[in-house]
CSV table of C-alpha atoms in Angstrom, one decimal:
chain,number,residue,atom,x,y,z
A,1,MET,CA,49.8,104.3,299.4
A,2,SER,CA,46.8,104.7,297.3
A,3,THR,CA,43.2,105.3,298.7
A,4,SER,CA,42.2,101.9,297.6
A,5,GLU,CA,44.9,100.4,299.8
A,6,THR,CA,44.0,102.4,302.9
A,7,THR,CA,40.2,102.0,302.9
A,8,SER,CA,38.1,98.8,303.2
A,9,PRO,CA,36.4,97.7,300.1
A,10,ALA,CA,32.8,98.1,299.8
A,11,THR,CA,30.9,94.9,300.6
A,12,LEU,CA,27.7,93.1,299.8
A,13,ASP,CA,26.1,90.4,302.0
A,14,ALA,CA,24.9,87.1,300.7
A,15,THR,CA,21.3,87.9,301.3
A,16,THR,CA,21.2,91.3,299.4
A,17,LEU,CA,23.0,89.5,296.6
A,18,ARG,CA,20.4,86.8,296.5
A,19,GLU,CA,17.6,89.6,296.4
A,20,LEU,CA,19.2,91.4,293.7
A,21,ILE,CA,19.5,88.2,291.6
A,22,ALA,CA,15.9,87.2,292.3
A,23,ALA,CA,14.8,90.6,291.3
A,24,GLY,CA,16.5,90.3,287.9
A,25,ARG,CA,19.0,92.9,288.6
A,26,PRO,CA,22.1,90.8,289.2
A,27,PRO,CA,25.5,92.5,289.2
A,28,ARG,CA,28.3,91.0,287.2
A,29,LEU,CA,29.8,88.3,289.4
A,30,LEU,CA,33.4,87.6,289.2
A,31,ASP,CA,34.8,84.6,291.1
A,32,VAL,CA,38.5,85.1,291.6
A,33,ARG,CA,39.2,81.6,292.8
A,34,THR,CA,41.2,79.0,290.9
A,35,PRO,CA,39.4,77.2,288.1
A,36,ALA,CA,39.5,74.0,290.2
A,37,GLU,CA,37.7,75.6,293.1
A,38,PHE,CA,35.3,77.4,290.8
A,39,GLU,CA,34.5,74.0,289.2
A,40,THR,CA,33.8,72.4,292.6
A,41,SER,CA,31.0,75.0,293.3
A,42,HIS,CA,30.1,78.5,292.3
A,43,ILE,CA,27.3,80.9,292.1
A,44,PRO,CA,25.2,80.3,289.0
A,45,GLY,CA,26.0,83.0,286.4
A,46,ALA,CA,29.5,83.8,287.9
A,47,TYR,CA,32.5,84.2,285.7
A,48,ASN,CA,35.7,82.7,286.6
A,49,VAL,CA,38.6,85.2,286.5
A,50,PRO,CA,41.4,83.8,288.7
A,51,LEU,CA,43.1,86.4,290.9
A,52,ASP,CA,46.6,86.0,289.3
A,53,LEU,CA,45.1,86.6,285.8
A,54,LEU,CA,42.9,89.4,287.0
A,55,LYS,CA,45.9,91.2,288.5
A,56,GLU,CA,48.0,90.7,285.4
A,57,HIS,CA,45.4,91.9,282.9
A,58,ARG,CA,43.4,94.3,284.9
A,59,GLU,CA,43.5,97.0,282.3
A,60,GLU,CA,42.2,94.8,279.5
A,61,LEU,CA,39.5,93.4,281.8
A,62,ARG,CA,38.4,96.8,282.9
A,63,ASN,CA,37.3,97.5,279.3
A,64,HIS,CA,34.7,94.7,279.6
A,65,LEU,CA,33.4,95.6,283.1
A,66,ASP,CA,31.2,98.8,283.1
A,67,GLU,CA,28.4,97.6,285.4
A,68,ASP,CA,28.1,96.8,289.0
A,69,VAL,CA,30.7,94.0,289.8
A,70,VAL,CA,30.7,91.8,292.9
A,71,LEU,CA,34.0,89.9,293.6
A,72,ILE,CA,33.9,86.5,295.1
A,73,CYS,CA,36.3,84.1,296.5
A,74,ARG,CA,36.2,81.5,299.4
A,75,SER,CA,36.2,83.9,302.4
A,76,GLY,CA,36.8,87.4,301.0
A,77,ALA,CA,40.5,87.8,301.1
A,78,ARG,CA,41.3,87.2,297.5
A,79,ALA,CA,38.3,89.1,296.3
A,80,THR,CA,39.6,92.1,298.4
A,81,GLN,CA,43.0,91.9,296.5
A,82,ALA,CA,41.0,91.8,293.3
A,83,GLU,CA,39.0,94.8,294.3
A,84,GLN,CA,42.2,96.8,295.0
A,85,ALA,CA,43.6,95.8,291.6
A,86,LEU,CA,40.5,96.8,289.6
A,87,ALA,CA,40.0,100.0,291.8
A,88,GLY,CA,43.5,100.9,290.8
A,89,VAL,CA,42.7,101.0,287.1
A,90,GLY,CA,39.6,103.1,287.8
A,91,LEU,CA,36.8,100.6,287.8
A,92,PRO,CA,33.7,102.0,289.9
A,93,ASN,CA,31.0,100.1,291.5
A,94,LEU,CA,33.0,97.2,292.9
A,95,LYS,CA,31.9,95.2,295.8
A,96,VAL,CA,33.3,92.2,297.7
A,97,LEU,CA,30.9,89.4,298.7
A,98,ASN,CA,31.2,89.6,302.4
A,99,GLY,CA,32.3,86.2,303.7
A,100,GLY,CA,32.6,84.8,300.2
A,101,MET,CA,31.4,81.4,299.1
A,102,LEU,CA,31.4,80.3,302.8
A,103,ALA,CA,28.7,83.0,303.5
A,104,TRP,CA,26.7,82.2,300.3
A,105,GLN,CA,26.6,78.5,301.1
A,106,ALA,CA,25.7,79.3,304.7
A,107,THR,CA,22.4,81.0,303.5
A,108,ASN,CA,21.5,77.8,301.5
A,109,ALA,CA,21.7,80.0,298.4
A,110,PRO,CA,21.8,78.2,294.9
A,111,ILE,CA,25.1,76.9,293.8
A,112,LYS,CA,26.3,75.0,290.7
A,113,GLN,CA,28.4,72.1,291.7
A,114,GLY,CA,30.9,70.0,289.7
A,115,ARG,CA,33.8,67.8,290.4
A,116,GLN,CA,34.7,68.1,294.0
A,117,ARG,CA,38.3,69.3,294.6
A,118,TRP,CA,40.3,70.7,297.6
A,119,ASP,CA,40.1,74.5,298.0
A,120,LEU,CA,43.4,76.5,297.8
A,121,GLU,CA,43.4,77.1,301.6
A,122,ARG,CA,43.3,73.4,302.4
A,123,GLN,CA,46.0,72.7,299.8
A,124,VAL,CA,48.3,75.3,301.5
A,125,ARG,CA,47.6,73.7,305.0
A,126,LEU,CA,48.6,70.3,303.5
A,127,VAL,CA,51.8,71.5,301.8
A,128,ALA,CA,52.9,73.7,304.6
A,129,GLY,CA,52.1,71.2,307.3
A,130,SER,CA,53.9,68.4,305.3
A,131,ILE,CA,57.1,70.5,304.9
A,132,VAL,CA,57.1,71.5,308.5
A,133,LEU,CA,56.5,67.9,309.6
A,134,ALA,CA,59.2,66.5,307.2
A,135,SER,CA,61.7,69.1,308.1
A,136,VAL,CA,61.2,68.6,311.9
A,137,LEU,CA,61.5,64.8,311.6
A,138,GLY,CA,64.4,65.1,309.3
A,139,SER,CA,66.2,67.4,311.5
A,140,VAL,CA,66.9,64.4,313.9
A,141,PHE,CA,69.4,63.3,311.2
A,142,VAL,CA,70.1,66.7,309.6
A,143,PRO,CA,70.0,69.3,312.2
A,144,GLY,CA,69.8,72.3,309.7
A,145,LEU,CA,66.4,71.1,308.3
A,146,LYS,CA,64.8,72.8,311.3
A,147,TRP,CA,65.3,76.1,309.6
A,148,VAL,CA,63.1,74.9,306.7
A,149,ALA,CA,60.2,74.6,309.3
A,150,GLY,CA,61.2,78.2,310.6
A,151,PHE,CA,61.1,79.5,307.1
A,152,ILE,CA,57.6,78.0,306.5
A,153,GLY,CA,56.4,79.5,309.8
A,154,ALA,CA,57.8,82.9,308.9
A,155,GLY,CA,56.1,82.7,305.5
A,156,LEU,CA,52.7,81.8,307.2
A,157,THR,CA,53.1,84.7,309.6
A,158,PHE,CA,53.8,87.1,306.7
A,159,ALA,CA,50.8,85.7,304.7
A,160,ALA,CA,48.5,86.4,307.7
A,161,VAL,CA,49.9,89.9,308.3
A,162,THR,CA,49.7,90.9,304.7
A,163,ASN,CA,46.6,88.9,303.8
A,164,THR,CA,48.4,87.4,300.9
A,165,CYS,CA,49.9,83.9,300.4
A,166,ALA,CA,52.8,83.2,298.0
A,167,MET,CA,52.4,79.4,298.5
A,168,GLY,CA,48.7,79.7,297.5
A,169,MET,CA,49.7,81.7,294.4
A,170,LEU,CA,52.2,79.0,293.4
A,171,LEU,CA,49.8,76.2,294.1
A,172,GLY,CA,47.1,78.0,292.1
A,173,LYS,CA,49.5,77.7,289.0
A,174,LEU,CA,49.6,73.8,289.3
A,175,PRO,CA,47.7,71.9,286.6
A,176,TYR,CA,45.4,70.5,289.3
A,177,ASN,CA,44.1,74.0,289.9
A,178,ARG,CA,44.0,75.3,286.4
A,179,GLY,CA,41.3,74.8,283.8
A,180,ALA,CA,41.3,75.0,279.9
A,181,SER,CA,39.3,78.2,280.0
A,182,CYS,CA,41.9,79.9,282.2
A,183,ASP,CA,43.2,82.4,279.6
A,184,LEU,CA,42.4,85.9,278.9
A,185,ASP,CA,40.9,85.5,275.5
A,186,THR,CA,38.4,82.9,276.8
A,187,ILE,CA,37.4,85.0,279.9
A,188,VAL,CA,37.1,88.3,277.7
A,189,GLY,CA,34.9,86.4,275.2
A,190,GLN,CA,32.7,85.2,278.1
A,191,LEU,CA,32.4,88.7,279.5
A,192,ARG,CA,31.7,90.2,276.0
A,193,ASP,CA,29.1,87.5,275.3
A,194,GLY,CA,27.5,87.4,278.7
A,195,THR,CA,28.2,83.6,279.1
A,196,GLY,CA,29.2,83.0,282.7
A,197,GLU,CA,29.4,79.8,284.7
A,198,ARG,CA,32.4,78.4,282.8
A,199,ALA,CA,35.3,76.8,284.5
């Protein structure tokens, strides 16, 4: 195991981040949520770099991130995964926004809002709950369907223990959660040109 996997990432609280932004010393803000979540609400000036794309292209992205970087997601879990991925390619000065967008919004900090969509965690609850409900009801007629509910339960348990979510990663690839700018070239161009806030 590498050091980044055994230690907690450095964090930054929402109040301190607000102070840095107000003082004209904002770090580079990378929001690792899906483009749909980013479009719904994000911190002004943030760059949307979805977690799956960040993990796949972390070495290329590292070349465009040399200053302080704060990683943002809904609650901090995906940002922590992003921190581990970027720390693994030697990027210094990484911090995770403690509590994510939930903490940012709790301080009544400024946000840029767009079209409202369900966040990824809510989508996972809907899909997992629907599969469990359908398989339990269906098991009245096809007894073997109860194992589908067991499989989903095991998957959710594994997701909690490992702080990852395979269903969330799959749902994040659906067109509903993707955006037109969800490609490496667009993101690198935004990072190079200093033009954040694009979904």
